[in-house]
C-alpha cells in the first residue's frame, strides 16, 4: 500500500508535465478552423480576423475552411468526426444547439461529440413589421395579434432556425397566434416582409437595418436582455411588454471530443486574449455584437442550457423534424 501511495502522485506529476510540454510545443503545424457555411457574412469575417491573430501569435497558419450545407451540419459533422489532435476546430453559430432537436437523423451529437472551447461573441434578433401593420410597439403588436388570431403571418429563413424559434417563443409567452411562413434564406424573408407578403419577422439585424433606416420596415424591439449601444432607441422585447423574454444568438469555438484539455485551454487563452484587443473588439461591436471570450466551463454550461431550452421550444411548438 505504501508503494502504491508513492506511485500515484509520481504518475500524476508525469502526466501534468507531459501536458505542459504538449501545450508548450503546440501547434507545430497549420491549424484548421472549419466554418460550416459559405464564405462571407459576419461569422466568416470575424473568424478570419481571429485566424489572422492566431497565425501571428502561434507562428503557424490558422486556416479557414468553409464547408457549408445542411444548415451547418456538413461542416460540424466533419469536425466532430475528425481526429482530436488539436489541429481541427469548428466555429459555429447557436444553430448548432438547435440541430439535435430539429433533424430526424444527425450524423453527430453536438453535446457528446464536440467540446465547447469559448464563446466568441453574442448577438440578438430584431423584431420588425411591415409599416402597414398598425402597431408601433411590441405591446400594440400583441394586442393586434390577440384581436385577430391567425390573421398575422410571420416569416423565417427556414423551419427550426433561430428566427423561427424566436417567434415561437414569443407566441408562447404572449398567448398570440401568428402563422409561420418559411422561406429559403434570410434575404428572401427580408424581401417578403418589405413586400408585405408577410407582416412580422424576427430578423438578423444586418439584413433589415437598411430597410429600417429607410422606413420600409418598422423595428419594434430586439431580443437581447438590454438595449444595444449601436441602436439605443430600439427597446428590448422584455421591456416592451414581455417580461423575461430573451432570445440570444451567438458564435462559439468547438473542438472534437477527445481533444487534450491542455490544447483546449491553450486555444481558449489565445481566443480570450485576441477578443480583448481593441481593434478586434471594435470590429465585433461595430457589427452590433458583444465580444465574449468565456471559459470552456462557462461556454459548456451555456451550450447545454441552450440545447435543453431549444428542445423545449421545438417540442412545445410542435415543430416538425427535418430529414
PDB file of C-alpha atoms in Angstrom, residues 46-314:
ATOM      1  CA  UNK A  46     -14.733  37.638 -37.599  1.00  0.00           C
ATOM      2  CA  UNK A  47     -13.321  34.111 -37.911  1.00  0.00           C
ATOM      3  CA  UNK A  48     -10.770  35.316 -40.443  1.00  0.00           C
ATOM      4  CA  UNK A  49      -9.754  38.177 -38.169  1.00  0.00           C
ATOM      5  CA  UNK A  50      -9.222  35.772 -35.262  1.00  0.00           C
ATOM      6  CA  UNK A  51      -7.352  33.337 -37.533  1.00  0.00           C
ATOM      7  CA  UNK A  52      -5.016  36.142 -38.575  1.00  0.00           C
ATOM      8  CA  UNK A  53      -4.271  36.950 -34.930  1.00  0.00           C
ATOM      9  CA  UNK A  54      -3.716  33.261 -34.112  1.00  0.00           C
ATOM     10  CA  UNK A  55      -1.293  32.961 -37.019  1.00  0.00           C
ATOM     11  CA  UNK A  56       0.688  35.938 -35.749  1.00  0.00           C
ATOM     12  CA  UNK A  57       0.813  34.533 -32.214  1.00  0.00           C
ATOM     13  CA  UNK A  58       1.472  30.874 -32.985  1.00  0.00           C
ATOM     14  CA  UNK A  59       3.828  31.376 -35.934  1.00  0.00           C
ATOM     15  CA  UNK A  60       1.783  28.678 -37.636  1.00  0.00           C
ATOM     16  CA  UNK A  61      -1.017  29.281 -40.157  1.00  0.00           C
ATOM     17  CA  UNK A  62      -4.577  29.194 -38.829  1.00  0.00           C
ATOM     18  CA  UNK A  63      -6.519  28.299 -41.970  1.00  0.00           C
ATOM     19  CA  UNK A  64     -10.232  28.966 -42.503  1.00  0.00           C
ATOM     20  CA  UNK A  65     -12.129  26.235 -44.346  1.00  0.00           C
ATOM     21  CA  UNK A  66     -15.713  26.971 -45.408  1.00  0.00           C
ATOM     22  CA  UNK A  67     -17.838  23.809 -45.518  1.00  0.00           C
ATOM     23  CA  UNK A  68     -21.478  24.757 -45.903  1.00  0.00           C
ATOM     24  CA  UNK A  69     -24.501  22.533 -46.360  1.00  0.00           C
ATOM     25  CA  UNK A  70     -27.470  21.103 -44.475  1.00  0.00           C
ATOM     26  CA  UNK A  71     -27.867  24.073 -42.165  1.00  0.00           C
ATOM     27  CA  UNK A  72     -24.273  23.870 -40.969  1.00  0.00           C
ATOM     28  CA  UNK A  73     -24.360  20.142 -40.264  1.00  0.00           C
ATOM     29  CA  UNK A  74     -21.898  19.186 -43.015  1.00  0.00           C
ATOM     30  CA  UNK A  75     -19.056  21.228 -41.568  1.00  0.00           C
ATOM     31  CA  UNK A  76     -19.930  20.379 -37.967  1.00  0.00           C
ATOM     32  CA  UNK A  77     -20.006  16.664 -38.772  1.00  0.00           C
ATOM     33  CA  UNK A  78     -16.588  16.874 -40.425  1.00  0.00           C
ATOM     34  CA  UNK A  79     -15.085  18.391 -37.275  1.00  0.00           C
ATOM     35  CA  UNK A  80     -16.918  16.047 -34.898  1.00  0.00           C
ATOM     36  CA  UNK A  81     -15.520  13.047 -36.783  1.00  0.00           C
ATOM     37  CA  UNK A  82     -12.007  14.436 -37.234  1.00  0.00           C
ATOM     38  CA  UNK A  83      -9.001  13.269 -35.251  1.00  0.00           C
ATOM     39  CA  UNK A  84      -8.946  15.077 -31.871  1.00  0.00           C
ATOM     40  CA  UNK A  85      -5.332  16.141 -32.210  1.00  0.00           C
ATOM     41  CA  UNK A  86      -5.800  19.878 -31.777  1.00  0.00           C
ATOM     42  CA  UNK A  87      -5.426  20.754 -35.430  1.00  0.00           C
ATOM     43  CA  UNK A  88      -9.098  20.937 -36.415  1.00  0.00           C
ATOM     44  CA  UNK A  89     -11.677  23.200 -34.783  1.00  0.00           C
ATOM     45  CA  UNK A  90     -15.187  24.399 -35.516  1.00  0.00           C
ATOM     46  CA  UNK A  91     -16.554  27.925 -35.318  1.00  0.00           C
ATOM     47  CA  UNK A  92     -20.332  27.635 -35.315  1.00  0.00           C
ATOM     48  CA  UNK A  93     -23.425  29.688 -34.574  1.00  0.00           C
ATOM     49  CA  UNK A  94     -26.041  28.940 -31.931  1.00  0.00           C
ATOM     50  CA  UNK A  95     -27.907  26.985 -34.585  1.00  0.00           C
ATOM     51  CA  UNK A  96     -25.734  24.026 -33.605  1.00  0.00           C
ATOM     52  CA  UNK A  97     -27.565  23.943 -30.262  1.00  0.00           C
ATOM     53  CA  UNK A  98     -30.863  23.591 -32.140  1.00  0.00           C
ATOM     54  CA  UNK A  99     -29.830  20.917 -34.635  1.00  0.00           C
ATOM     55  CA  UNK A 100     -30.307  17.915 -32.362  1.00  0.00           C
ATOM     56  CA  UNK A 101     -33.952  18.898 -31.821  1.00  0.00           C
ATOM     57  CA  UNK A 102     -34.982  19.625 -35.419  1.00  0.00           C
ATOM     58  CA  UNK A 103     -33.196  16.990 -37.509  1.00  0.00           C
ATOM     59  CA  UNK A 104     -34.530  13.454 -37.601  1.00  0.00           C
ATOM     60  CA  UNK A 105     -31.117  11.980 -38.322  1.00  0.00           C
ATOM     61  CA  UNK A 106     -27.952  13.770 -37.340  1.00  0.00           C
ATOM     62  CA  UNK A 107     -24.554  12.253 -38.123  1.00  0.00           C
ATOM     63  CA  UNK A 108     -23.104  13.597 -34.884  1.00  0.00           C
ATOM     64  CA  UNK A 109     -24.226  14.554 -31.379  1.00  0.00           C
ATOM     65  CA  UNK A 110     -23.389  18.212 -30.685  1.00  0.00           C
ATOM     66  CA  UNK A 111     -23.168  17.600 -26.935  1.00  0.00           C
ATOM     67  CA  UNK A 112     -21.234  14.320 -26.939  1.00  0.00           C
ATOM     68  CA  UNK A 113     -19.023  14.768 -29.997  1.00  0.00           C
ATOM     69  CA  UNK A 114     -17.841  18.349 -29.512  1.00  0.00           C
ATOM     70  CA  UNK A 115     -16.070  20.216 -26.709  1.00  0.00           C
ATOM     71  CA  UNK A 116     -17.011  23.888 -26.210  1.00  0.00           C
ATOM     72  CA  UNK A 117     -13.815  25.968 -26.175  1.00  0.00           C
ATOM     73  CA  UNK A 118     -15.069  29.545 -25.902  1.00  0.00           C
ATOM     74  CA  UNK A 119     -17.983  31.720 -26.901  1.00  0.00           C
ATOM     75  CA  UNK A 120     -16.661  34.261 -29.401  1.00  0.00           C
ATOM     76  CA  UNK A 121     -19.499  36.770 -29.378  1.00  0.00           C
ATOM     77  CA  UNK A 122     -23.204  37.084 -28.687  1.00  0.00           C
ATOM     78  CA  UNK A 123     -25.907  38.891 -30.601  1.00  0.00           C
ATOM     79  CA  UNK A 124     -29.668  39.077 -30.905  1.00  0.00           C
ATOM     80  CA  UNK A 125     -32.508  39.318 -33.396  1.00  0.00           C
ATOM     81  CA  UNK A 126     -34.675  42.319 -34.227  1.00  0.00           C
ATOM     82  CA  UNK A 127     -38.471  42.192 -34.268  1.00  0.00           C
ATOM     83  CA  UNK A 128     -39.652  44.112 -37.339  1.00  0.00           C
ATOM     84  CA  UNK A 129     -43.005  44.592 -39.039  1.00  0.00           C
ATOM     85  CA  UNK A 130     -44.165  45.952 -42.354  1.00  0.00           C
ATOM     86  CA  UNK A 131     -45.193  49.635 -41.974  1.00  0.00           C
ATOM     87  CA  UNK A 132     -48.747  48.701 -42.952  1.00  0.00           C
ATOM     88  CA  UNK A 133     -49.139  46.847 -39.653  1.00  0.00           C
ATOM     89  CA  UNK A 134     -50.983  49.160 -37.226  1.00  0.00           C
ATOM     90  CA  UNK A 135     -48.536  48.560 -34.380  1.00  0.00           C
ATOM     91  CA  UNK A 136     -45.806  50.925 -33.238  1.00  0.00           C
ATOM     92  CA  UNK A 137     -44.699  48.880 -30.240  1.00  0.00           C
ATOM     93  CA  UNK A 138     -44.463  45.297 -29.048  1.00  0.00           C
ATOM     94  CA  UNK A 139     -47.465  45.875 -26.792  1.00  0.00           C
ATOM     95  CA  UNK A 140     -49.556  47.069 -29.728  1.00  0.00           C
ATOM     96  CA  UNK A 141     -48.450  44.090 -31.844  1.00  0.00           C
ATOM     97  CA  UNK A 142     -49.531  41.696 -29.096  1.00  0.00           C
ATOM     98  CA  UNK A 143     -52.914  43.412 -28.826  1.00  0.00           C
ATOM     99  CA  UNK A 144     -53.371  43.255 -32.599  1.00  0.00           C
ATOM    100  CA  UNK A 145     -52.418  39.576 -32.770  1.00  0.00           C
ATOM    101  CA  UNK A 146     -54.821  38.729 -29.943  1.00  0.00           C
ATOM    102  CA  UNK A 147     -57.638  40.678 -31.585  1.00  0.00           C
ATOM    103  CA  UNK A 148     -57.069  38.883 -34.896  1.00  0.00           C
ATOM    104  CA  UNK A 149     -55.797  35.378 -34.086  1.00  0.00           C
ATOM    105  CA  UNK A 150     -54.269  33.654 -37.095  1.00  0.00           C
ATOM    106  CA  UNK A 151     -54.514  36.756 -39.308  1.00  0.00           C
ATOM    107  CA  UNK A 152     -50.897  37.892 -38.983  1.00  0.00           C
ATOM    108  CA  UNK A 153     -48.136  35.930 -40.715  1.00  0.00           C
ATOM    109  CA  UNK A 154     -44.517  35.801 -39.636  1.00  0.00           C
ATOM    110  CA  UNK A 155     -41.573  34.805 -41.802  1.00  0.00           C
ATOM    111  CA  UNK A 156     -38.492  32.759 -41.049  1.00  0.00           C
ATOM    112  CA  UNK A 157     -35.397  31.811 -43.008  1.00  0.00           C
ATOM    113  CA  UNK A 158     -36.305  28.145 -42.599  1.00  0.00           C
ATOM    114  CA  UNK A 159     -38.063  25.787 -40.236  1.00  0.00           C
ATOM    115  CA  UNK A 160     -36.181  25.226 -36.993  1.00  0.00           C
ATOM    116  CA  UNK A 161     -33.825  28.186 -37.327  1.00  0.00           C
ATOM    117  CA  UNK A 162     -33.227  30.988 -34.843  1.00  0.00           C
ATOM    118  CA  UNK A 163     -35.878  33.360 -36.299  1.00  0.00           C
ATOM    119  CA  UNK A 164     -38.462  30.553 -36.242  1.00  0.00           C
ATOM    120  CA  UNK A 165     -37.761  29.585 -32.628  1.00  0.00           C
ATOM    121  CA  UNK A 166     -37.637  33.224 -31.504  1.00  0.00           C
ATOM    122  CA  UNK A 167     -41.115  33.781 -32.944  1.00  0.00           C
ATOM    123  CA  UNK A 168     -42.496  30.593 -31.415  1.00  0.00           C
ATOM    124  CA  UNK A 169     -41.123  31.573 -28.013  1.00  0.00           C
ATOM    125  CA  UNK A 170     -42.759  34.984 -28.430  1.00  0.00           C
ATOM    126  CA  UNK A 171     -46.092  33.364 -29.310  1.00  0.00           C
ATOM    127  CA  UNK A 172     -45.907  31.043 -26.315  1.00  0.00           C
ATOM    128  CA  UNK A 173     -45.037  33.817 -23.865  1.00  0.00           C
ATOM    129  CA  UNK A 174     -47.689  36.228 -25.176  1.00  0.00           C
ATOM    130  CA  UNK A 175     -50.503  33.783 -25.930  1.00  0.00           C
ATOM    131  CA  UNK A 176     -50.754  35.000 -29.518  1.00  0.00           C
ATOM    132  CA  UNK A 177     -51.436  33.103 -32.727  1.00  0.00           C
ATOM    133  CA  UNK A 178     -49.464  34.026 -35.851  1.00  0.00           C
ATOM    134  CA  UNK A 179     -48.970  31.805 -38.902  1.00  0.00           C
ATOM    135  CA  UNK A 180     -45.460  30.672 -39.809  1.00  0.00           C
ATOM    136  CA  UNK A 181     -44.360  31.197 -43.426  1.00  0.00           C
ATOM    137  CA  UNK A 182     -40.891  29.680 -44.004  1.00  0.00           C
ATOM    138  CA  UNK A 183     -38.610  30.949 -46.762  1.00  0.00           C
ATOM    139  CA  UNK A 184     -35.254  29.782 -48.084  1.00  0.00           C
ATOM    140  CA  UNK A 185     -32.725  32.093 -46.516  1.00  0.00           C
ATOM    141  CA  UNK A 186     -32.642  35.452 -44.770  1.00  0.00           C
ATOM    142  CA  UNK A 187     -32.601  37.521 -47.963  1.00  0.00           C
ATOM    143  CA  UNK A 188     -35.957  36.084 -49.039  1.00  0.00           C
ATOM    144  CA  UNK A 189     -37.534  36.680 -45.641  1.00  0.00           C
ATOM    145  CA  UNK A 190     -36.403  40.306 -45.538  1.00  0.00           C
ATOM    146  CA  UNK A 191     -37.785  40.948 -49.022  1.00  0.00           C
ATOM    147  CA  UNK A 192     -41.053  39.206 -48.162  1.00  0.00           C
ATOM    148  CA  UNK A 193     -41.721  41.473 -45.188  1.00  0.00           C
ATOM    149  CA  UNK A 194     -40.768  44.584 -47.157  1.00  0.00           C
ATOM    150  CA  UNK A 195     -43.207  43.498 -49.903  1.00  0.00           C
ATOM    151  CA  UNK A 196     -45.893  42.815 -47.252  1.00  0.00           C
ATOM    152  CA  UNK A 197     -46.178  39.164 -48.270  1.00  0.00           C
ATOM    153  CA  UNK A 198     -45.828  38.567 -44.531  1.00  0.00           C
ATOM    154  CA  UNK A 199     -46.166  41.108 -41.758  1.00  0.00           C
ATOM    155  CA  UNK A 200     -43.793  40.089 -38.959  1.00  0.00           C
ATOM    156  CA  UNK A 201     -40.198  38.878 -38.735  1.00  0.00           C
ATOM    157  CA  UNK A 202     -37.627  38.169 -36.037  1.00  0.00           C
ATOM    158  CA  UNK A 203     -34.719  39.186 -38.218  1.00  0.00           C
ATOM    159  CA  UNK A 204     -30.967  39.012 -38.373  1.00  0.00           C
ATOM    160  CA  UNK A 205     -30.014  42.648 -37.871  1.00  0.00           C
ATOM    161  CA  UNK A 206     -27.651  43.146 -40.805  1.00  0.00           C
ATOM    162  CA  UNK A 207     -30.226  42.270 -43.429  1.00  0.00           C
ATOM    163  CA  UNK A 208     -33.029  44.518 -42.189  1.00  0.00           C
ATOM    164  CA  UNK A 209     -31.216  47.581 -40.851  1.00  0.00           C
ATOM    165  CA  UNK A 210     -31.111  49.336 -44.242  1.00  0.00           C
ATOM    166  CA  UNK A 211     -34.871  48.800 -44.572  1.00  0.00           C
ATOM    167  CA  UNK A 212     -35.468  50.086 -41.043  1.00  0.00           C
ATOM    168  CA  UNK A 213     -33.375  53.189 -41.669  1.00  0.00           C
ATOM    169  CA  UNK A 214     -35.198  53.883 -44.950  1.00  0.00           C
ATOM    170  CA  UNK A 215     -38.625  53.420 -43.349  1.00  0.00           C
ATOM    171  CA  UNK A 216     -39.523  50.331 -45.372  1.00  0.00           C
ATOM    172  CA  UNK A 217     -39.650  48.277 -42.168  1.00  0.00           C
ATOM    173  CA  UNK A 218     -40.501  49.258 -38.598  1.00  0.00           C
ATOM    174  CA  UNK A 219     -38.354  47.998 -35.711  1.00  0.00           C
ATOM    175  CA  UNK A 220     -40.343  47.190 -32.572  1.00  0.00           C
ATOM    176  CA  UNK A 221     -37.705  45.589 -30.379  1.00  0.00           C
ATOM    177  CA  UNK A 222     -34.619  43.434 -30.007  1.00  0.00           C
ATOM    178  CA  UNK A 223     -34.392  40.029 -28.351  1.00  0.00           C
ATOM    179  CA  UNK A 224     -31.416  40.858 -26.098  1.00  0.00           C
ATOM    180  CA  UNK A 225     -31.552  41.452 -22.340  1.00  0.00           C
ATOM    181  CA  UNK A 226     -30.536  45.089 -22.713  1.00  0.00           C
ATOM    182  CA  UNK A 227     -30.517  47.718 -25.421  1.00  0.00           C
ATOM    183  CA  UNK A 228     -27.678  47.849 -27.910  1.00  0.00           C
ATOM    184  CA  UNK A 229     -25.344  50.836 -27.786  1.00  0.00           C
ATOM    185  CA  UNK A 230     -25.451  50.965 -31.591  1.00  0.00           C
ATOM    186  CA  UNK A 231     -29.275  51.280 -31.518  1.00  0.00           C
ATOM    187  CA  UNK A 232     -30.189  52.870 -28.176  1.00  0.00           C
ATOM    188  CA  UNK A 233     -33.645  53.950 -29.374  1.00  0.00           C
ATOM    189  CA  UNK A 234     -34.796  50.388 -30.077  1.00  0.00           C
ATOM    190  CA  UNK A 235     -36.192  48.828 -26.864  1.00  0.00           C
ATOM    191  CA  UNK A 236     -35.898  45.207 -25.856  1.00  0.00           C
ATOM    192  CA  UNK A 237     -38.896  42.923 -26.245  1.00  0.00           C
ATOM    193  CA  UNK A 238     -38.686  42.259 -22.498  1.00  0.00           C
ATOM    194  CA  UNK A 239     -39.072  45.924 -21.536  1.00  0.00           C
ATOM    195  CA  UNK A 240     -41.838  46.361 -24.103  1.00  0.00           C
ATOM    196  CA  UNK A 241     -44.431  44.081 -22.591  1.00  0.00           C
ATOM    197  CA  UNK A 242     -42.958  40.565 -22.465  1.00  0.00           C
ATOM    198  CA  UNK A 243     -41.011  40.317 -19.188  1.00  0.00           C
ATOM    199  CA  UNK A 244     -38.159  37.773 -19.193  1.00  0.00           C
ATOM    200  CA  UNK A 245     -38.277  37.358 -22.964  1.00  0.00           C
ATOM    201  CA  UNK A 246     -34.774  36.819 -24.333  1.00  0.00           C
ATOM    202  CA  UNK A 247     -33.517  35.031 -27.397  1.00  0.00           C
ATOM    203  CA  UNK A 248     -29.777  35.266 -27.753  1.00  0.00           C
ATOM    204  CA  UNK A 249     -27.742  34.181 -30.715  1.00  0.00           C
ATOM    205  CA  UNK A 250     -24.034  33.511 -30.530  1.00  0.00           C
ATOM    206  CA  UNK A 251     -20.941  32.155 -32.232  1.00  0.00           C
ATOM    207  CA  UNK A 252     -18.504  29.860 -30.487  1.00  0.00           C
ATOM    208  CA  UNK A 253     -15.428  27.711 -30.974  1.00  0.00           C
ATOM    209  CA  UNK A 254     -15.575  23.925 -30.579  1.00  0.00           C
ATOM    210  CA  UNK A 255     -13.059  21.072 -30.628  1.00  0.00           C
ATOM    211  CA  UNK A 256     -13.670  17.395 -31.409  1.00  0.00           C
ATOM    212  CA  UNK A 257     -14.420  15.289 -28.333  1.00  0.00           C
ATOM    213  CA  UNK A 258     -11.231  13.720 -27.028  1.00  0.00           C
ATOM    214  CA  UNK A 259      -9.052  16.765 -27.678  1.00  0.00           C
ATOM    215  CA  UNK A 260      -6.466  17.135 -24.906  1.00  0.00           C
ATOM    216  CA  UNK A 261      -7.572  19.504 -22.167  1.00  0.00           C
ATOM    217  CA  UNK A 262      -4.251  21.329 -22.361  1.00  0.00           C
ATOM    218  CA  UNK A 263      -4.903  22.183 -26.007  1.00  0.00           C
ATOM    219  CA  UNK A 264      -8.467  23.329 -25.299  1.00  0.00           C
ATOM    220  CA  UNK A 265      -7.164  25.556 -22.506  1.00  0.00           C
ATOM    221  CA  UNK A 266      -4.396  26.910 -24.736  1.00  0.00           C
ATOM    222  CA  UNK A 267      -6.841  27.813 -27.520  1.00  0.00           C
ATOM    223  CA  UNK A 268      -9.272  29.405 -25.054  1.00  0.00           C
ATOM    224  CA  UNK A 269      -6.484  31.557 -23.603  1.00  0.00           C
ATOM    225  CA  UNK A 270      -5.477  32.716 -27.073  1.00  0.00           C
ATOM    226  CA  UNK A 271      -9.072  33.471 -28.087  1.00  0.00           C
ATOM    227  CA  UNK A 272      -9.718  35.425 -24.875  1.00  0.00           C
ATOM    228  CA  UNK A 273      -6.532  37.427 -25.411  1.00  0.00           C
ATOM    229  CA  UNK A 274      -7.479  38.200 -29.025  1.00  0.00           C
ATOM    230  CA  UNK A 275     -11.037  39.222 -28.120  1.00  0.00           C
ATOM    231  CA  UNK A 276      -9.619  41.724 -25.622  1.00  0.00           C
ATOM    232  CA  UNK A 277      -7.625  43.503 -28.351  1.00  0.00           C
ATOM    233  CA  UNK A 278      -9.050  46.981 -29.072  1.00  0.00           C
ATOM    234  CA  UNK A 279      -9.136  46.515 -32.860  1.00  0.00           C
ATOM    235  CA  UNK A 280     -10.897  43.160 -32.565  1.00  0.00           C
ATOM    236  CA  UNK A 281     -13.428  44.455 -30.041  1.00  0.00           C
ATOM    237  CA  UNK A 282     -14.112  47.489 -32.211  1.00  0.00           C
ATOM    238  CA  UNK A 283     -14.731  45.280 -35.247  1.00  0.00           C
ATOM    239  CA  UNK A 284     -17.101  42.936 -33.412  1.00  0.00           C
ATOM    240  CA  UNK A 285     -19.019  45.716 -31.640  1.00  0.00           C
ATOM    241  CA  UNK A 286     -19.237  47.622 -34.915  1.00  0.00           C
ATOM    242  CA  UNK A 287     -21.196  44.665 -36.278  1.00  0.00           C
ATOM    243  CA  UNK A 288     -23.651  45.045 -33.353  1.00  0.00           C
ATOM    244  CA  UNK A 289     -22.281  42.042 -31.469  1.00  0.00           C
ATOM    245  CA  UNK A 290     -20.857  41.682 -27.978  1.00  0.00           C
ATOM    246  CA  UNK A 291     -17.388  40.074 -27.620  1.00  0.00           C
ATOM    247  CA  UNK A 292     -17.432  37.193 -25.140  1.00  0.00           C
ATOM    248  CA  UNK A 293     -14.328  35.062 -24.542  1.00  0.00           C
ATOM    249  CA  UNK A 294     -15.942  32.791 -21.954  1.00  0.00           C
ATOM    250  CA  UNK A 295     -14.031  29.929 -20.365  1.00  0.00           C
ATOM    251  CA  UNK A 296     -14.588  26.375 -21.632  1.00  0.00           C
ATOM    252  CA  UNK A 297     -16.563  25.635 -18.469  1.00  0.00           C
ATOM    253  CA  UNK A 298     -18.795  28.690 -18.865  1.00  0.00           C
ATOM    254  CA  UNK A 299     -19.415  28.024 -22.538  1.00  0.00           C
ATOM    255  CA  UNK A 300     -20.131  24.346 -21.876  1.00  0.00           C
ATOM    256  CA  UNK A 301     -22.784  25.229 -19.279  1.00  0.00           C
ATOM    257  CA  UNK A 302     -24.379  27.827 -21.552  1.00  0.00           C
ATOM    258  CA  UNK A 303     -24.313  25.497 -24.560  1.00  0.00           C
ATOM    259  CA  UNK A 304     -26.012  22.643 -22.710  1.00  0.00           C
ATOM    260  CA  UNK A 305     -28.608  25.023 -21.258  1.00  0.00           C
ATOM    261  CA  UNK A 306     -29.399  26.316 -24.747  1.00  0.00           C
ATOM    262  CA  UNK A 307     -29.662  22.783 -26.156  1.00  0.00           C
ATOM    263  CA  UNK A 308     -32.249  21.968 -23.479  1.00  0.00           C
ATOM    264  CA  UNK A 309     -34.088  25.274 -23.926  1.00  0.00           C
ATOM    265  CA  UNK A 310     -34.347  24.943 -27.687  1.00  0.00           C
ATOM    266  CA  UNK A 311     -35.557  21.370 -27.314  1.00  0.00           C
ATOM    267  CA  UNK A 312     -38.411  22.602 -25.116  1.00  0.00           C
ATOM    268  CA  UNK A 313     -39.375  25.306 -27.626  1.00  0.00           C
ATOM    269  CA  UNK A 314     -39.352  22.823 -30.516  1.00  0.00           C
TER     270      UNK A 314
END
